[in-house]
XYZ file of C-alpha atoms in Angstrom:
549
model
C -27.130 -29.867 -17.741
C -30.396 -30.493 -15.995
C -30.923 -28.394 -12.821
C -31.730 -30.445 -9.642
C -34.309 -27.936 -8.277
C -35.024 -30.089 -5.222
C -31.410 -30.006 -4.152
C -31.156 -26.268 -4.801
C -34.211 -25.570 -2.742
C -32.811 -27.678 0.027
C -29.552 -25.613 0.207
C -31.493 -22.478 0.076
C -33.753 -23.526 2.882
C -30.714 -24.591 4.955
C -29.110 -21.338 4.405
C -32.102 -19.425 5.532
C -32.394 -21.499 8.655
C -28.714 -21.123 9.396
C -29.115 -17.338 9.184
C -32.171 -17.322 11.395
C -30.604 -19.417 14.009
C -27.378 -17.388 14.009
C -29.192 -14.127 14.423
C -31.492 -15.711 16.995
C -28.502 -16.814 19.026
C -26.836 -13.322 18.721
C -30.105 -11.853 20.177
C -30.223 -14.114 23.105
C -27.058 -15.769 24.128
C -24.181 -13.840 25.786
C -21.455 -15.965 24.352
C -22.654 -15.151 20.739
C -23.045 -11.349 21.194
C -21.045 -9.869 18.157
C -18.068 -7.814 18.668
C -18.547 -4.367 17.168
C -15.947 -2.071 15.508
C -16.999 1.335 14.188
C -14.233 2.885 12.195
C -14.892 6.617 11.464
C -12.709 8.512 8.983
C -12.507 12.169 9.304
C -13.619 14.396 6.256
C -13.711 11.401 3.844
C -16.115 11.873 0.887
C -17.946 9.428 -1.339
C -15.314 9.807 -4.102
C -12.462 9.110 -1.752
C -12.667 5.321 -1.771
C -12.701 2.900 -4.614
C -15.423 0.843 -2.854
C -17.827 3.509 -4.208
C -16.177 4.092 -7.591
C -19.179 2.776 -9.492
C -21.386 5.321 -7.754
C -18.946 8.322 -7.962
C -18.115 7.678 -11.602
C -14.430 8.486 -11.026
C -12.157 7.200 -13.891
C -9.572 4.735 -12.911
C -6.681 7.303 -13.364
C -8.372 9.607 -10.823
C -9.734 7.151 -8.213
C -7.730 6.416 -5.149
C -7.503 2.525 -4.690
C -8.660 1.487 -1.186
C -8.280 -2.313 -1.323
C -9.153 -2.892 2.311
C -12.390 -1.027 1.916
C -13.238 -2.807 -1.224
C -12.599 -6.122 0.544
C -14.931 -5.127 3.379
C -17.650 -4.228 0.758
C -17.165 -7.634 -0.946
C -17.888 -9.448 2.392
C -20.499 -6.959 3.563
C -23.050 -4.399 2.623
C -22.783 -0.936 1.108
C -25.415 1.736 1.871
C -25.804 4.170 -0.963
C -27.969 6.746 0.748
C -26.073 7.015 4.102
C -25.803 10.366 5.877
C -23.833 12.021 8.721
C -26.351 13.721 11.095
C -24.324 16.902 10.443
C -21.881 18.135 7.923
C -19.131 18.830 10.611
C -17.430 16.699 13.169
C -18.400 17.569 16.741
C -22.189 17.345 15.924
C -21.793 13.968 14.113
C -19.661 12.449 16.929
C -22.326 13.435 19.404
C -25.161 11.874 17.179
C -23.268 8.689 16.673
C -22.643 8.047 20.450
C -26.041 9.398 21.738
C -28.436 8.448 18.877
C -29.702 11.951 18.950
C -29.250 14.966 16.672
C -26.914 17.601 17.962
C -29.041 20.537 16.716
C -31.240 19.597 19.841
C -28.394 20.820 21.978
C -26.860 24.245 22.463
C -24.506 23.468 19.627
C -27.051 24.222 16.758
C -24.300 24.420 14.107
C -20.480 24.512 13.638
C -18.240 22.583 15.993
C -16.666 22.902 19.431
C -13.883 25.324 19.284
C -10.779 26.051 21.453
C -8.359 24.276 23.483
C -10.929 23.791 26.397
C -14.602 23.276 25.477
C -17.437 22.337 28.005
C -18.546 18.670 27.558
C -21.410 18.250 24.976
C -22.850 15.002 26.194
C -25.080 15.260 29.305
C -24.097 12.930 32.270
C -27.646 11.399 32.510
C -27.781 10.591 28.844
C -27.215 6.841 28.053
C -24.657 6.680 25.434
C -24.044 3.766 23.023
C -20.842 2.639 24.903
C -22.806 2.860 28.152
C -25.580 0.763 26.706
C -23.045 -1.795 25.630
C -21.118 -1.784 28.874
C -24.441 -2.579 30.585
C -24.686 -5.541 28.225
C -21.350 -6.938 29.139
C -19.176 -5.388 26.516
C -15.513 -4.134 26.981
C -15.767 -0.618 25.461
C -12.788 1.161 23.970
C -12.178 4.362 21.867
C -9.101 5.475 19.899
C -8.407 8.820 18.326
C -10.481 11.930 18.095
C -12.974 12.818 20.707
C -14.039 16.390 20.001
C -16.969 16.409 22.442
C -15.518 18.693 25.076
C -13.445 18.140 28.243
C -13.475 19.376 31.872
C -9.891 19.775 33.105
C -8.925 19.749 36.946
C -7.372 22.780 38.524
C -4.536 22.682 41.001
C -6.925 22.057 43.818
C -8.533 19.155 41.975
C -11.737 20.862 41.196
C -13.157 21.868 37.804
C -10.888 24.317 35.895
C -12.487 27.265 34.481
C -10.582 26.761 31.245
C -7.272 25.986 29.801
C -5.311 28.773 31.717
C -6.031 27.232 35.163
C -5.989 23.583 34.042
C -3.401 21.480 35.851
C -2.378 18.885 33.249
C -0.868 16.534 35.878
C -4.401 15.855 37.475
C -6.964 13.712 35.783
C -9.814 14.982 33.705
C -13.071 15.466 35.442
C -15.186 14.765 32.285
C -14.081 12.933 29.256
C -14.605 9.677 27.277
C -14.331 7.554 30.388
C -17.212 9.469 31.834
C -19.555 8.411 28.996
C -19.128 4.749 28.819
C -15.582 3.961 27.563
C -13.514 1.616 29.735
C -10.498 2.478 27.559
C -9.424 5.592 25.739
C -6.214 6.622 24.014
C -6.626 9.571 21.760
C -6.729 13.406 21.556
C -9.224 16.124 22.328
C -10.190 17.342 18.892
C -8.658 17.529 15.240
C -5.172 16.127 15.494
C -3.415 19.250 14.369
C -4.937 21.486 17.059
C -4.741 18.888 19.959
C -1.108 19.447 20.631
C 2.191 20.785 19.182
C 4.109 18.472 16.779
C 6.596 16.926 19.142
C 9.225 19.277 20.241
C 9.523 20.947 16.810
C 10.448 24.577 17.073
C 9.692 27.341 14.566
C 12.405 29.616 13.214
C 10.830 32.454 15.327
C 11.059 31.207 18.976
C 7.939 33.350 19.841
C 5.959 32.359 16.850
C 2.198 32.817 17.245
C -0.874 31.923 15.313
C -3.307 34.360 13.903
C -5.085 34.595 17.416
C -1.851 35.650 19.023
C -1.542 32.323 20.828
C 1.955 30.548 21.143
C 1.619 27.247 19.276
C 4.837 25.444 19.830
C 5.826 23.221 22.723
C 6.460 25.265 25.718
C 5.052 26.054 29.167
C 2.741 28.831 27.946
C 1.331 27.256 24.786
C -2.372 27.335 23.951
C -2.341 24.105 21.971
C -2.926 20.637 23.788
C -3.189 18.558 25.709
C -1.588 15.918 23.255
C -2.106 12.331 24.112
C -4.767 11.496 26.533
C -4.765 7.986 28.143
C -7.950 7.283 30.056
C -8.379 10.353 32.110
C -4.809 11.355 32.292
C -2.769 13.701 30.140
C -0.079 11.258 28.978
C 2.573 13.946 28.090
C 2.168 16.197 31.135
C 5.442 17.367 32.550
C 4.426 19.469 35.558
C 5.952 22.510 33.938
C 2.867 24.517 33.036
C 1.508 23.422 29.513
C 4.850 22.019 28.464
C 4.366 18.411 27.001
C 6.973 15.635 26.780
C 7.124 15.665 22.985
C 5.519 12.319 22.554
C 2.551 13.674 20.541
C 4.021 13.607 16.972
C 1.673 14.250 14.112
C 3.065 11.869 11.547
C 3.319 9.165 14.095
C -0.311 9.139 15.072
C -1.400 6.240 12.686
C 1.297 3.911 14.200
C 0.356 4.751 17.747
C -3.504 4.209 17.194
C -2.761 0.807 15.465
C -0.706 -0.306 18.410
C -3.255 0.863 20.970
C -6.005 -0.927 19.078
C -4.221 -4.215 19.341
C -3.628 -3.648 23.079
C -7.288 -3.038 23.587
C -8.454 -5.991 21.452
C -5.904 -8.317 23.037
C -7.004 -7.184 26.613
C -10.811 -7.819 25.743
C -10.057 -11.210 24.320
C -8.069 -12.243 27.463
C -11.197 -11.365 29.409
C -13.368 -13.457 27.000
C -15.716 -10.382 26.653
C -17.327 -9.097 23.619
C -15.757 -5.928 22.532
C -16.940 -2.456 21.212
C -14.097 -0.385 19.563
C -14.889 2.976 18.348
C -11.780 3.898 16.151
C -12.143 7.640 15.397
C -9.387 8.172 12.944
C -7.384 11.509 12.491
C -7.307 11.021 8.797
C -7.983 12.899 6.552
C -8.544 16.096 8.471
C -5.895 18.699 7.752
C -3.054 18.982 8.174
C -2.230 16.047 6.091
C 0.290 14.022 8.094
C 0.470 10.431 6.838
C 2.686 7.934 8.781
C 5.709 6.411 7.036
C 4.696 2.890 7.490
C 2.060 0.916 9.755
C 3.061 -2.541 10.386
C 4.166 -4.168 7.046
C 2.245 -1.450 4.976
C 4.064 1.607 3.742
C 1.895 4.701 3.689
C 3.825 7.799 2.525
C 4.090 7.716 -1.290
C 2.253 4.360 -1.392
C -1.169 5.563 -2.455
C -2.172 4.503 -5.930
C -5.074 5.064 -8.403
C -7.111 2.195 -9.491
C -5.144 2.154 -12.750
C -1.964 1.431 -10.723
C -0.509 4.927 -11.090
C 0.926 6.661 -8.112
C -1.320 9.447 -6.877
C 1.802 11.735 -5.963
C -0.663 13.267 -3.435
C -0.178 13.943 0.162
C -3.920 14.066 0.789
C -4.508 10.743 -0.837
C -1.745 9.227 0.980
C -3.364 10.270 4.212
C -6.699 8.826 3.207
C -4.888 5.629 2.201
C -3.666 5.573 5.782
C -7.269 4.813 6.815
C -7.355 1.881 4.384
C -4.148 0.631 5.915
C -5.627 0.978 9.465
C -8.675 -1.011 8.310
C -6.372 -3.638 6.783
C -4.501 -4.005 10.005
C -7.758 -4.383 12.103
C -9.001 -7.144 9.608
C -5.653 -8.902 9.666
C -6.036 -9.139 13.414
C -9.659 -10.314 13.276
C -8.765 -12.920 10.551
C -5.890 -14.365 12.352
C -6.871 -14.293 16.000
C -9.102 -17.089 17.501
C -12.376 -16.015 19.072
C -11.973 -16.878 22.890
C -15.789 -17.153 23.146
C -16.030 -19.469 20.142
C -13.054 -21.771 20.102
C -11.949 -22.992 16.730
C -13.473 -19.855 14.999
C -11.704 -16.517 14.202
C -12.882 -13.180 15.640
C -13.776 -11.912 12.202
C -16.736 -14.191 11.839
C -18.582 -12.616 14.728
C -17.515 -9.136 14.422
C -19.781 -6.372 13.170
C -17.313 -4.120 11.398
C -18.653 -0.738 10.257
C -16.646 1.753 8.075
C -17.926 5.351 7.759
C -17.081 9.032 7.810
C -18.054 11.962 10.006
C -19.099 14.214 7.027
C -18.323 14.703 3.399
C -15.018 15.682 1.811
C -13.302 18.872 3.060
C -12.619 19.837 -0.504
C -15.168 20.591 -3.151
C -13.537 18.816 -6.027
C -16.055 16.151 -7.456
C -13.320 13.677 -7.490
C -13.391 13.599 -3.709
C -17.211 14.501 -3.019
C -18.720 12.356 -5.727
C -21.201 13.976 -8.098
C -22.821 16.121 -5.387
C -23.294 19.814 -4.566
C -20.904 21.386 -2.090
C -18.821 19.656 0.519
C -18.067 19.594 4.326
C -19.980 22.150 6.208
C -22.882 22.241 3.885
C -26.452 20.939 4.118
C -26.370 20.055 0.376
C -25.561 16.439 -0.252
C -21.850 16.849 -0.606
C -21.601 17.888 2.996
C -23.329 14.830 4.707
C -23.604 11.911 2.117
C -21.059 9.544 3.265
C -19.750 5.873 2.774
C -21.150 3.401 5.013
C -20.113 -0.363 4.794
C -21.009 -3.051 7.236
C -19.747 -6.584 7.461
C -20.900 -9.423 9.935
C -20.433 -12.768 8.376
C -21.963 -14.867 11.248
C -24.828 -12.563 11.628
C -26.019 -13.176 8.106
C -24.844 -9.985 6.161
C -24.231 -11.403 2.716
C -21.310 -10.006 0.822
C -21.193 -7.801 -2.113
C -24.584 -6.341 -1.757
C -25.798 -2.627 -1.869
C -28.731 -1.074 -0.144
C -30.721 2.104 -0.971
C -32.423 2.457 2.317
C -31.926 5.823 3.796
C -29.555 5.763 6.767
C -28.130 8.181 9.382
C -25.232 7.513 11.776
C -27.806 7.852 14.593
C -28.978 4.395 13.489
C -26.079 2.527 14.736
C -27.349 2.465 18.352
C -30.746 1.097 17.517
C -29.275 -1.411 15.061
C -26.996 -2.745 17.745
C -29.869 -2.731 20.257
C -31.973 -4.877 18.055
C -29.075 -7.302 17.463
C -28.874 -7.786 21.093
C -32.549 -7.954 21.699
C -32.462 -5.042 24.101
C -34.688 -2.129 24.305
C -33.512 1.412 23.612
C -33.342 3.762 26.625
C -36.578 5.659 27.321
C -37.176 8.988 25.615
C -37.549 10.786 29.046
C -37.090 10.304 32.606
C -34.044 9.978 34.885
C -32.073 8.416 32.134
C -32.860 8.674 28.464
C -31.338 8.380 25.051
C -31.416 7.389 21.381
C -34.159 9.882 20.487
C -33.345 9.811 16.683
C -32.227 6.232 16.083
C -33.882 3.758 13.743
C -32.630 0.183 13.434
C -31.161 -0.914 9.978
C -30.888 -4.617 10.907
C -33.607 -5.701 8.470
C -31.882 -3.943 5.763
C -28.462 -5.387 6.632
C -29.853 -8.880 6.550
C -31.176 -8.361 2.970
C -34.798 -8.639 4.075
C -37.767 -6.391 2.795
C -37.464 -3.151 4.646
C -39.842 -0.275 5.265
C -38.766 3.212 4.187
C -36.897 5.003 6.987
C -38.416 8.004 8.791
C -36.998 11.218 7.546
C -33.347 12.189 8.311
C -32.596 15.698 9.564
C -28.930 16.638 8.681
C -27.855 20.131 9.557
C -25.187 22.863 9.418
C -24.952 25.711 6.884
C -26.711 26.148 3.617
C -23.446 26.157 1.807
C -19.842 25.276 3.126
C -18.690 28.408 4.764
C -16.427 29.688 7.562
C -19.040 32.241 8.483
C -20.353 31.610 11.994
C -23.660 33.422 11.950
C -26.412 31.648 13.790
C -28.617 32.378 10.791
C -26.618 29.806 8.786
C -27.867 26.839 11.000
C -30.127 25.338 8.393
C -31.680 21.836 8.639
C -32.751 19.683 5.722
C -35.403 16.902 5.882
C -34.577 13.918 3.642
C -37.227 11.354 2.997
C -38.001 8.635 0.438
C -41.341 7.947 1.795
C -43.288 11.147 0.643
C -46.789 10.784 -0.978
C -45.204 11.495 -4.400
C -42.427 9.047 -5.221
C -38.974 10.420 -5.147
C -35.943 11.057 -2.988
C -37.064 14.306 -1.470
C -35.101 17.021 0.393
C -36.676 20.113 2.008
C -34.591 22.887 3.504
C -35.645 24.761 6.594
C -33.893 28.060 7.733
C -32.228 28.602 11.109
C -35.432 29.183 12.980
C -36.170 25.655 13.074
C -33.202 24.806 15.027
C -33.338 27.775 17.354
C -37.169 28.088 18.009
C -38.839 25.164 16.133
C -40.476 27.480 13.432
C -41.067 26.020 10.012
C -39.826 28.196 7.206
C -39.514 26.060 4.031
C -36.854 27.421 1.742
C -35.836 24.932 -0.972
C -37.084 21.544 -2.343
C -35.290 19.003 -4.433
C -35.970 15.568 -5.764
C -32.650 13.832 -5.647
C -33.955 10.903 -7.808
C -33.539 13.013 -10.958
C -31.576 15.980 -9.385
C -28.685 14.647 -7.440
C -26.704 17.758 -7.752
C -29.613 19.926 -6.286
C -29.804 22.361 -9.074
C -33.649 22.386 -9.458
C -35.402 24.027 -6.602
C -39.062 23.220 -6.948
C -40.309 24.655 -3.838
C -42.741 26.934 -5.703
C -44.152 24.212 -7.889
C -47.792 23.587 -6.577
C -47.641 20.027 -8.009
C -45.316 19.149 -4.967
C -47.337 20.701 -2.343
C -48.128 17.241 -0.900
C -44.542 16.548 -0.504
C -43.886 19.878 1.325
C -46.905 19.225 3.621
C -45.638 15.810 4.443
C -42.150 16.841 5.350
C -43.414 19.797 7.262
C -45.635 17.577 9.277
C -42.761 15.245 10.066
C -40.523 18.282 11.157
C -43.398 19.585 13.426
C -43.826 16.335 15.216
C -40.112 15.816 15.585
C -38.951 19.258 16.302
C -37.548 20.960 19.377
C -34.720 20.401 21.926
C -36.882 17.804 23.667
C -38.304 16.256 20.554
C -37.682 12.916 18.803
C -37.970 11.297 15.448
C -38.016 7.747 17.137
C -41.733 8.350 17.935
C -42.425 8.663 14.202
C -41.299 4.961 13.603
C -44.276 2.666 12.942
C -44.547 -0.530 15.123
């Protein structure tokens, strides 16, 4: 058959123009601002989704099948070199919402601990939801906050801690104080955010290893259960006793229902929406919900070959897939009130990712990487990242090798809207470490990203020594070709001192087994990375100023 090249070229040109016009409208017209959903799993590694099976190399009989994630990748773009800014949850969540590395704060490593933690986000910092709220968005969050809370005491002032917190009074600092119109979720990891309903242990005075009572009663040191806006939803007025509504294996259903409530409310107002869905899964304890909507969860997870996994952890991960499927079902069947005759899915930027690598070190879960959650080696912070936006011009079924950090979500959305990022200093400020990925998402030629600076411990460990606060510098733009990674010890985070410790070229050493720091051949690489670290270091530093115009 003879190819009609003129007709083919005409179709290509029309397609290019359509994408250009679509993106142009999204930049400038309020009615075409895309909805945004960021779905963040908890502790989900590169090997935990079949959407990355070709990358992880898992065999069909050992690969969890995640059909909703696969469909999202089929209609969107996968990033293959995406990274959480930290290999633990609190710092990554801070970085996502602020566009700034958490090691610039007082939390140089590890996470916020305890039933009461002081808020990590500064009040004068412009967060991503605040930025979007200023641009006309309805902003909602579901699930795990883990960025600190300030409780009220009985007089209505700030509580010193959990002991003098009055749960019947509103929070004085929480998600609604940092840009969210709506919040329904819990303070930190779901298992430590409240007692499991009214379940009682055999020993009625059961305590945990710290000597704290952990079942539901007026003296407990676990809580505060569900938080709705700034209110403790389950407060009873009897000390710390909750009403029993916070049930671990029902959380998935509750979050699914609240997501629909928020989306329906936003649509009724004909406003673009931003939904940050911070899933509880698959952080331990593994507590999958029996069924969510029409989708069974417990016992329903299967491998790619169709065999049952028979694995509670994988059921719990599969719950994330079901929650994504439910969101996509809603988007595909609901008319866009701002674009009559069209469905919401067409003009929704949907991002799926994870807060860090897998919590377990089996390669089935982490992928072919060294270490796991808590480590600065790749298994701790290399994560899945899939983005779909049909109307915006993201073509389906593509993969991208551009280096990406979750701090980049902020700058990417700002560029989509055609709005400048907050200043780096002054009365209001923000997004110090955010670099837009829009060019890469649209499949255009992109420049190499500025270095990424993930942090936490050298190896996954439960030791809390400040000397374990290492930072890595990842760059694919060094003077010698390669995917380079330089490790700096704890003194960089604490005092901005440069002590290079290890160097790896991931392009031929993905498992970080060959440390070449002492090879003089690679001195130009070390010098390049140290220069970047010197320019970007410090609590008041920024990597954004390294971006070339």
